Tab-separated table of C-alpha atoms and ligand atoms in Angstrom:
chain	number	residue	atom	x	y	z
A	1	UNK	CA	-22.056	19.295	5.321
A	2	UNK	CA	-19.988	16.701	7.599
A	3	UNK	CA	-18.243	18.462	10.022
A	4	UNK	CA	-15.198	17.415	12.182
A	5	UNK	CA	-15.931	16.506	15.877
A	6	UNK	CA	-13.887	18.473	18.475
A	7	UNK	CA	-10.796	17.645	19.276
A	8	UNK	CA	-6.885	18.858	20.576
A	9	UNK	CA	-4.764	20.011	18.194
A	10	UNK	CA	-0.590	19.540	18.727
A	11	UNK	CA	2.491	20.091	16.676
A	12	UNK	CA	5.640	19.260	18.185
A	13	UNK	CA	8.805	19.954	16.531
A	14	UNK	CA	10.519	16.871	17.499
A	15	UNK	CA	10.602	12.827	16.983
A	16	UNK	CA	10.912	12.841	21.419
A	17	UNK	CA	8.065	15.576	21.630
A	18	UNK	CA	5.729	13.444	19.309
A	19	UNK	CA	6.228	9.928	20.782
A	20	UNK	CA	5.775	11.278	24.232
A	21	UNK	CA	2.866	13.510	23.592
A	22	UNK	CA	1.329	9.736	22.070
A	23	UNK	CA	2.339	8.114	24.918
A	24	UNK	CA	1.117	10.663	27.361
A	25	UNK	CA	-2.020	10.977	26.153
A	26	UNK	CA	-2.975	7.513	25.258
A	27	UNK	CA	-5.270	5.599	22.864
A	28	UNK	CA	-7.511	8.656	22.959
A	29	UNK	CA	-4.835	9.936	20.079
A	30	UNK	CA	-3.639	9.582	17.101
A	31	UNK	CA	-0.753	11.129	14.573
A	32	UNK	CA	-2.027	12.869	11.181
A	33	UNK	CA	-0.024	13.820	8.151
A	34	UNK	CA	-1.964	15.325	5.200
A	35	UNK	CA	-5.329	14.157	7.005
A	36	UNK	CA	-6.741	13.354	3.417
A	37	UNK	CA	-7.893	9.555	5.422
A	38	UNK	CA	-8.197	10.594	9.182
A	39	UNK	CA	-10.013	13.729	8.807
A	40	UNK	CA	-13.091	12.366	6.381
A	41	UNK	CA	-12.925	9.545	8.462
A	42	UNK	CA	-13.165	11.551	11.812
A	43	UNK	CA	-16.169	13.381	9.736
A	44	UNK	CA	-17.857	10.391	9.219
A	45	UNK	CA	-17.280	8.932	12.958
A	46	UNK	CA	-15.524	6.388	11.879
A	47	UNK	CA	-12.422	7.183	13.990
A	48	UNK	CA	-12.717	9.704	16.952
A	49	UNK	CA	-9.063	10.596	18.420
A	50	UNK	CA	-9.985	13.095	21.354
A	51	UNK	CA	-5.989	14.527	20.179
A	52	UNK	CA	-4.443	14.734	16.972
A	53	UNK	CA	-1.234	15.012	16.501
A	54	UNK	CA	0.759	16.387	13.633
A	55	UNK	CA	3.629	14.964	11.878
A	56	UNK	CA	4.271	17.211	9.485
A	57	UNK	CA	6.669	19.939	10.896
A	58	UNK	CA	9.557	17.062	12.328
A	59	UNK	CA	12.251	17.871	9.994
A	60	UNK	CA	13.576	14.030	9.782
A	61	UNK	CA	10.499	13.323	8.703
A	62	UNK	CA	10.505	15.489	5.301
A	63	UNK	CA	13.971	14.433	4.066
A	64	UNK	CA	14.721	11.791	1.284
A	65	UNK	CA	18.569	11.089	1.343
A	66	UNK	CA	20.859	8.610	-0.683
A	67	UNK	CA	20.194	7.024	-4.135
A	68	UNK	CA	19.735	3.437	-5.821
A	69	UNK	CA	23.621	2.418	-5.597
A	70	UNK	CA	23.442	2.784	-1.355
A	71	UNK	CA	19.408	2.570	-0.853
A	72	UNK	CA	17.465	5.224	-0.217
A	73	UNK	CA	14.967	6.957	2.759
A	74	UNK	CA	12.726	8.554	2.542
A	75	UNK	CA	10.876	10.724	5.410
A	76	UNK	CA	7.156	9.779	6.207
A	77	UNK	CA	5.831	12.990	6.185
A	78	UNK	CA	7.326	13.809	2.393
A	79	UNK	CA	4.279	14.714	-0.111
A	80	UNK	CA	3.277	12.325	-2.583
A	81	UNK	CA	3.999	14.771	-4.939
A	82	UNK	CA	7.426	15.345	-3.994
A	83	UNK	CA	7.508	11.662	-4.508
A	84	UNK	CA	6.361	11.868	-7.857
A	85	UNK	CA	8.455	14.804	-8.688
A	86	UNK	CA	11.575	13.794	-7.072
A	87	UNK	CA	14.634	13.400	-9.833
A	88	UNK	CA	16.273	10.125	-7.764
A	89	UNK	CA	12.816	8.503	-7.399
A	90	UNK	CA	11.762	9.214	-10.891
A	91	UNK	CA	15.567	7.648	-11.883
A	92	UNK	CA	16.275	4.721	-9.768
A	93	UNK	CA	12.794	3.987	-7.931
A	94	UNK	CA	10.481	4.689	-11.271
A	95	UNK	CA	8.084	2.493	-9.811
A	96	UNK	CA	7.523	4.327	-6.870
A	97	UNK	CA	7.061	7.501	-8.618
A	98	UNK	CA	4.705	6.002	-11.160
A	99	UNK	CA	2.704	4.548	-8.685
A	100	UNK	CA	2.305	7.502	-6.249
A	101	UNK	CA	1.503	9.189	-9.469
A	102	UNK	CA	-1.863	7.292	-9.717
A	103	UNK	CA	-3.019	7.860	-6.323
A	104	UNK	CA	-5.911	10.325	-5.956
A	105	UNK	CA	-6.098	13.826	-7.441
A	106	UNK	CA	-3.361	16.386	-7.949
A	107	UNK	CA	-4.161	18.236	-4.634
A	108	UNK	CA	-4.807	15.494	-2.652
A	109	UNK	CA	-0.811	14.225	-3.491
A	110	UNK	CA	-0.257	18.217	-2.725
A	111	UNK	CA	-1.580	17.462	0.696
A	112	UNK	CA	-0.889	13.283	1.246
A	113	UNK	CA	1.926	11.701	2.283
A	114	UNK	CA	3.855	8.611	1.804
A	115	UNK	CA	3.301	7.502	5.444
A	116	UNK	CA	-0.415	8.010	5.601
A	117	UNK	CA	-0.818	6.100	2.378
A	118	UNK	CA	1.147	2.793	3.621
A	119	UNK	CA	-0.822	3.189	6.492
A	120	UNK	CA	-4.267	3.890	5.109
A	121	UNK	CA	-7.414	2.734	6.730
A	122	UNK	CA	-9.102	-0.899	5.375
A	123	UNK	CA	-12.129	0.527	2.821
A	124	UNK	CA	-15.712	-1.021	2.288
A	125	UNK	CA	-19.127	-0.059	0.767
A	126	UNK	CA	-20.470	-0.772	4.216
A	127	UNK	CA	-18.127	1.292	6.044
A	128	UNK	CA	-16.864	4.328	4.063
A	129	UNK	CA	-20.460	5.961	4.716
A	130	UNK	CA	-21.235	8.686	6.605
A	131	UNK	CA	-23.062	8.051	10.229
A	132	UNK	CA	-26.222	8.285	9.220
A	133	UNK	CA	-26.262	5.799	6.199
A	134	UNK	CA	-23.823	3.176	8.495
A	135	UNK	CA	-26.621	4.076	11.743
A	136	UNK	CA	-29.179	2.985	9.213
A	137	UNK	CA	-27.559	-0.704	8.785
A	138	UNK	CA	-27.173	-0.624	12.541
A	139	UNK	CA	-23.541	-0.261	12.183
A	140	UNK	CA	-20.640	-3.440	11.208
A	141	UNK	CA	-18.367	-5.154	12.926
A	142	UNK	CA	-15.297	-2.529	12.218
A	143	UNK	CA	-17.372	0.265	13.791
A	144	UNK	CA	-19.773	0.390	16.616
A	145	UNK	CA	-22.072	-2.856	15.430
A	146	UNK	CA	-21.588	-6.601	15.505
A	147	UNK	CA	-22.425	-8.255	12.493
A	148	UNK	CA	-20.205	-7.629	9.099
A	149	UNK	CA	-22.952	-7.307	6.064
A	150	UNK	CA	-20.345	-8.723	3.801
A	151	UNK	CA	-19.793	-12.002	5.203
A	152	UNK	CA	-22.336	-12.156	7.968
A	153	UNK	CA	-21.175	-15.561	9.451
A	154	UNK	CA	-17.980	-14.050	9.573
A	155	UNK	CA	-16.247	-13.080	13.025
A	156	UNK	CA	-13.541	-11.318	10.902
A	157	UNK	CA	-13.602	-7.700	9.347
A	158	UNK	CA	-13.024	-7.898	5.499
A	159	UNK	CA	-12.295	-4.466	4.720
A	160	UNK	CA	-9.736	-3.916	1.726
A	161	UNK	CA	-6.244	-3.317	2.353
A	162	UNK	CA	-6.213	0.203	-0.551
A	163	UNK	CA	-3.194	1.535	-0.961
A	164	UNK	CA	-1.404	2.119	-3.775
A	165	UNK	CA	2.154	2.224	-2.645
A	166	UNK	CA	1.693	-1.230	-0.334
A	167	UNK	CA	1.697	-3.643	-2.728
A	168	UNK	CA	4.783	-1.899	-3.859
A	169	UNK	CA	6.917	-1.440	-1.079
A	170	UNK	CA	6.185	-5.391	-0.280
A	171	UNK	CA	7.621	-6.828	-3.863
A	172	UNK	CA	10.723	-4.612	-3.880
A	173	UNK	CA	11.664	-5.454	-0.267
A	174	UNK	CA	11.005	-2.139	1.897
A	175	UNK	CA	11.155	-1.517	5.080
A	176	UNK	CA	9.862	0.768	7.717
A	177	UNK	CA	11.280	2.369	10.971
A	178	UNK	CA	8.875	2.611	13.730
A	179	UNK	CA	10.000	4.519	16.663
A	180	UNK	CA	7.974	5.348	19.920
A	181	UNK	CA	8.815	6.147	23.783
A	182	UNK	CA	9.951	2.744	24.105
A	183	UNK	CA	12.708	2.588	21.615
A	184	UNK	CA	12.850	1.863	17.734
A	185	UNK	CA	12.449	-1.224	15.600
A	186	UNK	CA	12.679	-2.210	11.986
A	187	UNK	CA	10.217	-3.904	10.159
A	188	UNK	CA	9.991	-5.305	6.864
A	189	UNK	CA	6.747	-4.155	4.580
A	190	UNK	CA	6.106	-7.895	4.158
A	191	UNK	CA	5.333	-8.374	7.779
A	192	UNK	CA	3.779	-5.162	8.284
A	193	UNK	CA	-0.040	-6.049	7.393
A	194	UNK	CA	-2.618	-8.585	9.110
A	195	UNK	CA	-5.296	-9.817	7.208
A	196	UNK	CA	-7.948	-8.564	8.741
A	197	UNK	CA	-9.842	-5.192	8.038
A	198	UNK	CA	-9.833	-3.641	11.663
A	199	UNK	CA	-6.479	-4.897	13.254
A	200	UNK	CA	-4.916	-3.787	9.716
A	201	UNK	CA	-1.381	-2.966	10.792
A	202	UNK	CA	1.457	-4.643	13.344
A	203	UNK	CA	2.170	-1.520	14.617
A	204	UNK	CA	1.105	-0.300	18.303
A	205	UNK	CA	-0.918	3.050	17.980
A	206	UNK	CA	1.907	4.913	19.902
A	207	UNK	CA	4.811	3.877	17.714
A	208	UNK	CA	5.430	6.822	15.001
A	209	UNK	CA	6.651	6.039	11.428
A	210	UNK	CA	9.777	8.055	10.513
A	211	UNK	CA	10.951	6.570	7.497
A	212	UNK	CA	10.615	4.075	4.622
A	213	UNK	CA	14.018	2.268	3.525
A	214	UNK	CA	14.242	1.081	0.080
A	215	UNK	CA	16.965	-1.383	-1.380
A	216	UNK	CA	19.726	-0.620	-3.621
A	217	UNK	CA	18.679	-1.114	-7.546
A	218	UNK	CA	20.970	-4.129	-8.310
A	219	UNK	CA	19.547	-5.844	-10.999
A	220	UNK	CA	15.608	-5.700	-10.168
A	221	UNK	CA	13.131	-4.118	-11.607
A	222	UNK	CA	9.384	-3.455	-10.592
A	223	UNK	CA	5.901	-2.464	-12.622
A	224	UNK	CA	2.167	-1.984	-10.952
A	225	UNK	CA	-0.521	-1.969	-12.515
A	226	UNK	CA	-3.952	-0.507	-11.029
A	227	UNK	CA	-7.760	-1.125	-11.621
A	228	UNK	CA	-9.950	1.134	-10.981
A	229	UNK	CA	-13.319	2.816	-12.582
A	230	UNK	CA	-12.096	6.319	-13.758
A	231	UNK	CA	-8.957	7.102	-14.715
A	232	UNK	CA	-8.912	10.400	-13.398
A	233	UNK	CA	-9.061	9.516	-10.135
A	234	UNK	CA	-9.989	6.587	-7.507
A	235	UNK	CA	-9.134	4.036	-5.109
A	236	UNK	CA	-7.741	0.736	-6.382
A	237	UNK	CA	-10.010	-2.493	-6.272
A	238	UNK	CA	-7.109	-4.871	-7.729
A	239	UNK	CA	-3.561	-3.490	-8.039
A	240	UNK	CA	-1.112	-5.928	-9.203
A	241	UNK	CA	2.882	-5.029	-8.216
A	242	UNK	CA	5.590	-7.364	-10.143
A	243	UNK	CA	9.288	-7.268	-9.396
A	244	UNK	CA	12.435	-9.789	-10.700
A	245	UNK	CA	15.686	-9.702	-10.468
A	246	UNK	CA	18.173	-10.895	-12.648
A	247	UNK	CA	21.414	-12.829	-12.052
A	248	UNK	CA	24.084	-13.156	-14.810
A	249	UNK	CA	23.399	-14.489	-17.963
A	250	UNK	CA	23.642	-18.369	-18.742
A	251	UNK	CA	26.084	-19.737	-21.011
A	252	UNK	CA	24.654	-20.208	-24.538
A	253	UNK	CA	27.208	-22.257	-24.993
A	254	UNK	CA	25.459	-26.185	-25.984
A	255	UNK	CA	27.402	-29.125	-24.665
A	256	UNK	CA	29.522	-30.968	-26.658
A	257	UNK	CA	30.800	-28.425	-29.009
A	258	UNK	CA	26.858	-28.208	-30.739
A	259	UNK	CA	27.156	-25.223	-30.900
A	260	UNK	CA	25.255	-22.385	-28.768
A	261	UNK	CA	21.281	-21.459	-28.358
A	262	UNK	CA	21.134	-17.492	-28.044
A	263	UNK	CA	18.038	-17.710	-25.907
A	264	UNK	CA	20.211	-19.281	-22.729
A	265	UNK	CA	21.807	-16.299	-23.248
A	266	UNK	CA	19.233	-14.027	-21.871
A	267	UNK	CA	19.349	-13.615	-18.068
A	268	UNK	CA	17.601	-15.672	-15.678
A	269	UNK	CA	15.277	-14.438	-12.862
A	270	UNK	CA	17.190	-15.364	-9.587
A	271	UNK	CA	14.152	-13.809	-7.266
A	272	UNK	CA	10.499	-12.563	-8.255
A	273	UNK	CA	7.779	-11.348	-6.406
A	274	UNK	CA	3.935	-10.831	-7.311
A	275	UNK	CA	1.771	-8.813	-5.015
A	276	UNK	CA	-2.162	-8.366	-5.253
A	277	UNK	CA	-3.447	-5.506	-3.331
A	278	UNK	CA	-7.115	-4.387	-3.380
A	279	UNK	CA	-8.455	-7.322	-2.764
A	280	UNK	CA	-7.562	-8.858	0.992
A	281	UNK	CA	-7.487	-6.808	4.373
A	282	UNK	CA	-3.848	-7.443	3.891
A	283	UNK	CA	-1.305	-7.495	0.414
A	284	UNK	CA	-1.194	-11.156	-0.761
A	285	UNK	CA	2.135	-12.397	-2.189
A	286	UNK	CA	1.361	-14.966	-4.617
A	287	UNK	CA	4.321	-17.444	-4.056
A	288	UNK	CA	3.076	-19.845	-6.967
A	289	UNK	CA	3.482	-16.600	-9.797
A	290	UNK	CA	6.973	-16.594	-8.475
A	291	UNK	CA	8.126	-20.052	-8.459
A	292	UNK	CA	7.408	-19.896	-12.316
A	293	UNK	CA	9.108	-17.253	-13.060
A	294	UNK	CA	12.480	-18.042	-10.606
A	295	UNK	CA	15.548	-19.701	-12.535
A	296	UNK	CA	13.436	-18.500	-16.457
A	297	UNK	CA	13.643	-16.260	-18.517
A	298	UNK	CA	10.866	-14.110	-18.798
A	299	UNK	CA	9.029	-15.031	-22.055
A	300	UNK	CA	5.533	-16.031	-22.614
A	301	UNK	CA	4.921	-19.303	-21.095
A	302	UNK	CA	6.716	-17.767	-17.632
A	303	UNK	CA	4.628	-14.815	-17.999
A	304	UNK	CA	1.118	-17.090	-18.609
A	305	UNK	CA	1.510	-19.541	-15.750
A	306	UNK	CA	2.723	-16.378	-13.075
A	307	UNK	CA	-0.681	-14.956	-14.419
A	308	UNK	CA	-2.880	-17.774	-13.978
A	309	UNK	CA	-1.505	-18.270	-10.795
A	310	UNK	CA	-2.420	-14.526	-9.413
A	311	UNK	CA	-5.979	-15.544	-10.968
A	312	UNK	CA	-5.994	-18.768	-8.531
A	313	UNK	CA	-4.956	-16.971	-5.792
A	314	UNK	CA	-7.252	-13.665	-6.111
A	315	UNK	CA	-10.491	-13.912	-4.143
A	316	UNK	CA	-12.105	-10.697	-3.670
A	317	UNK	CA	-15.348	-10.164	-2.076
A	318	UNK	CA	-18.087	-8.162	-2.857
A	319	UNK	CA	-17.213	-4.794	-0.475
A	320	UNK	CA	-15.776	-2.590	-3.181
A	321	UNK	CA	-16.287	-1.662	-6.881
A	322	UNK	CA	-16.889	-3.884	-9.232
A	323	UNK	CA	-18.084	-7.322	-9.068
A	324	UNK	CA	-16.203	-9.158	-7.337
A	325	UNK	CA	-15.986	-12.455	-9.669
A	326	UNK	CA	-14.581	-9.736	-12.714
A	327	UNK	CA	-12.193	-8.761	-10.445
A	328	UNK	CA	-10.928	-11.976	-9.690
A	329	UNK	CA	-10.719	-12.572	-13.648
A	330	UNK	CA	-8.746	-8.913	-13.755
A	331	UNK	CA	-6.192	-10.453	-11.094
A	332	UNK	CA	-4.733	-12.611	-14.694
A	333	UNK	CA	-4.860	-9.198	-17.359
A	334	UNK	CA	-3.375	-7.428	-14.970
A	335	UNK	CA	-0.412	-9.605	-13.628
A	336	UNK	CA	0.198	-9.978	-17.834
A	337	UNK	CA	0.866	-5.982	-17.848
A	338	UNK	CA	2.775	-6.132	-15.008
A	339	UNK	CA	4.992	-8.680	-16.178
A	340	UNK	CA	4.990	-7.633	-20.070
A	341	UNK	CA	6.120	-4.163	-18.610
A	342	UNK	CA	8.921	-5.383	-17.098
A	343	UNK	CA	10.152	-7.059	-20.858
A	344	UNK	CA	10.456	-3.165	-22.404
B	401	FAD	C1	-10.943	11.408	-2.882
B	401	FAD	C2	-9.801	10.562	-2.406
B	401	FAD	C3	-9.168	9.703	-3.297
B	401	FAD	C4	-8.104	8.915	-2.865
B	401	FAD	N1	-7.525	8.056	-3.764
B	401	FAD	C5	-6.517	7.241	-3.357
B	401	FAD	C6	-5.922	6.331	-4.273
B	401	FAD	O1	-6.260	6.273	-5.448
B	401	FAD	N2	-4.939	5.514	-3.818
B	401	FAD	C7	-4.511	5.548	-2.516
B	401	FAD	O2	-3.602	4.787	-2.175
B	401	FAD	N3	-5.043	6.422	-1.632
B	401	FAD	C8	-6.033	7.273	-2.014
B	401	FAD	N4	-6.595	8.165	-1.128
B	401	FAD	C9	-6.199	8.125	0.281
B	401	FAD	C10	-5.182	9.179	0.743
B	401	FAD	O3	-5.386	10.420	0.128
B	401	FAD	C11	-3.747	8.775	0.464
B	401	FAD	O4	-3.562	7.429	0.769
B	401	FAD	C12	-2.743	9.624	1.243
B	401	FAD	O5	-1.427	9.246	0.898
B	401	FAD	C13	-2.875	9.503	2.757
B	401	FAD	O6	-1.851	10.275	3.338
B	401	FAD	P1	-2.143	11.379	4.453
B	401	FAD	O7	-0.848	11.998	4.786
B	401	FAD	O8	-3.214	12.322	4.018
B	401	FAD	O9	-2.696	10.453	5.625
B	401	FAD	P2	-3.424	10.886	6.954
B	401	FAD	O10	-4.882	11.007	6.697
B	401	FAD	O11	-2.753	12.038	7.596
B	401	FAD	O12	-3.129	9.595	7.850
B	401	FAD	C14	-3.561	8.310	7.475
B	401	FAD	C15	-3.299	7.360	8.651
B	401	FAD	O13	-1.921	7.254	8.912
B	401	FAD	C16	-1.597	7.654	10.248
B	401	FAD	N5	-0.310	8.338	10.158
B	401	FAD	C17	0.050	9.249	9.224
B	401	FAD	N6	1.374	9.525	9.338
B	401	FAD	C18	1.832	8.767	10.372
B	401	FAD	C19	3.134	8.585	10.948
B	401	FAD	N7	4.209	9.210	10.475
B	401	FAD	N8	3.266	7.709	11.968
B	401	FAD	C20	2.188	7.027	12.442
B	401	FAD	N9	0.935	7.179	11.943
B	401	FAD	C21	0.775	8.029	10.906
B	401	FAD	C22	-2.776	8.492	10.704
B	401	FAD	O14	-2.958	8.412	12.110
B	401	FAD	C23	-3.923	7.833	9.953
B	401	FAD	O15	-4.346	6.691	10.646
B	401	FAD	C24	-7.652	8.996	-1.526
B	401	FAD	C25	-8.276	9.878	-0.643
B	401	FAD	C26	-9.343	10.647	-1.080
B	401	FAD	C27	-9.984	11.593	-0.105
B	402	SF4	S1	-15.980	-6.213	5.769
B	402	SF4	FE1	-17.745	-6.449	7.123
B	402	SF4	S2	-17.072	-5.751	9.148
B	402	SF4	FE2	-15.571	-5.059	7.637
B	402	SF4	S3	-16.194	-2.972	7.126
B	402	SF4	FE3	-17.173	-4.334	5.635
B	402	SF4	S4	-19.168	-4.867	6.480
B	402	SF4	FE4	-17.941	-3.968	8.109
């Protein structure tokens, strides 16, 4: 059995308690949440905080307030089954409750939050091993060795950005609020991730996440589709997350009195966004799938070219399920369901 190194154990009951308790006590620490990725990581040395720090009991953190019409915000300490249960996510946001709903096991979303998923540690066959097994490889470049075993020229970690709620958050336009000793700052979910497996996140180990701002529902809509081996449960190795929004429709009206053409007067996609995750240290936004779907209508052809363009873009390695080159091919199917979900 893998058991937990020692460590201190604090639960303040304040945003000001937690951010100075961080800063006090250095990089030696680190926040949890649920603890369903720090503490089998911590069991399998992979991170080592000397004090952990819980987020769970600041009350700002466990509230989800407003609604589509004014945005809502949700707390980053609030259960991913709250989020899949919750009556204004399930109505406005359906994505986000459909996606959470994929993520793990039933108990695991009991215990998980929505702020240690979007912040979830890179994954890779080399690396998600306990000590022994990664001592017998004499370690990788993310974790006490020097080499990376997946791309051994490589000075760059390649560990797989595997969230389910990232790829998300980027194509509807979320944002997070960071907040630490030295103030608080916005930042889009766009912006958030590098692409590169150990310096995963632009955010300073003292700043805490609070909460997660989503945009008002006017006019877009989002789908995400997920690979992964069993159904029942596991970690995505391509998730695909499509969003458009529609302006008005166009006039159907032909010129010069001919008449009118129904199909101009189906509305046109003023903005579009296609996000891989799964497959990069950090979500890619494939900029071509959207620039065929901008100023359309989203019919076949659109939906085709967006698809082929995801299937350009996609390059996984070989660190995760799957091989990799199947994957890549998966990157086109599953940009189709994405988009052909958004059509019902
Ligand atoms: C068997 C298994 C299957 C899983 N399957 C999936 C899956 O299919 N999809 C998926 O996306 N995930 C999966 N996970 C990962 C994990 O369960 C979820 O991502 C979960 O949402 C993580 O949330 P948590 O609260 O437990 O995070 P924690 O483990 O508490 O924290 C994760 C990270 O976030 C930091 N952190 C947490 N909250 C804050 C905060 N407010 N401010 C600053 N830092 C913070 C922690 O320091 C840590 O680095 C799985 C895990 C297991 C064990
Ligand atoms: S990508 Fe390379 S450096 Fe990163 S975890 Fe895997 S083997 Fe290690």
């Amino acid at each position: 059995m893998m058991r937990l190194p020692k460590f201190e154990y604090r639960t303040p009951r304040t945003i000001a308690e937690a951010v100075k308790i961080i800063g006090d006590a250095g990089p030696e620490a680190q926040f949890v949440a649920g603890g369903t990725d720090l503490y089998p990581n911590m069991k399998r040395r992979q991170q080592t905080p000397q004090t952990v720090i819980s987020v769970m009991r600041l009350p700002e953190l466990n509230q989800i307030t407003g609604e589509g019409k004014s945005g809502l915000r949700i707390g980053a300490s609030v259960t991913l089954t709250e989020i899949v249960e919750n009556p204004i996510i399930q109505r406005d946001y359906p994505v986000i409750a459909s996606a959470a709903r994929t993520i793990s096991t039933p108990i695991l979303r009991n215990m998980g939050t929505i702020g240690g998923n979007l912040l979830l540690d890179t994954r890779c066959n080399y690396y998600d091993q306990n000590y022994e097994w990664r001592k017998g490889i004499n370690f990788c470049l993310k974790k006490d060795g020097d080499v990376c075993w997946v791309a051994p020229g490589s000075s760059k970690c390649w560990a797989v950005q595997s969230s389910d709620l990232v790829p998300v958050m980027v194509a509807i336009g979320a944002k997070f609020r960071l907040v630490s000793t030295l103030g608080e700052r916005m930042i889009d979910a766009a912006g958030f991730y590098n692409d590169d497996g150990i310096d995963y996140l632009k955010k300073r180990p003292d700043e805490l996440l609070v909460d997660i701002h989503l945009p008002v529902t006017n006019g877009w809509r989002a789908s995400y589709q997920k690979l992964r081996r069993r159904g029942a449960f596991d970690f995505p190795v391509l998730g695909v997350a499509a969003y458009v929004r529609y302006g008005t429709a166009a006039n159907g009206a032909l010129p010069n009195g001919r008449g009118s053409d129904p199909s101009r007067d189906e509305p046109r996609i003023e903005d579009a966004k296609i996000v891989l995750g799964g497959i990069a240290p950090a979500p890619i936004q494939v900029s071509e799938a959207a620039q065929a779907l901008i100023g359309k209508t989203l019919n076949e052809d659109q939906i085709q070219a967006a698809a082929e363009a995801c299937y350009v873009k996609a390059r996984p390695l070989d660190n995760t399920d799957f091989v990799s080159q199947w994957r890549k091919q998966m990157a086109r199917q599953y940009t189709l369901r994405a988009l052909e979900a958004l059509r019902t």
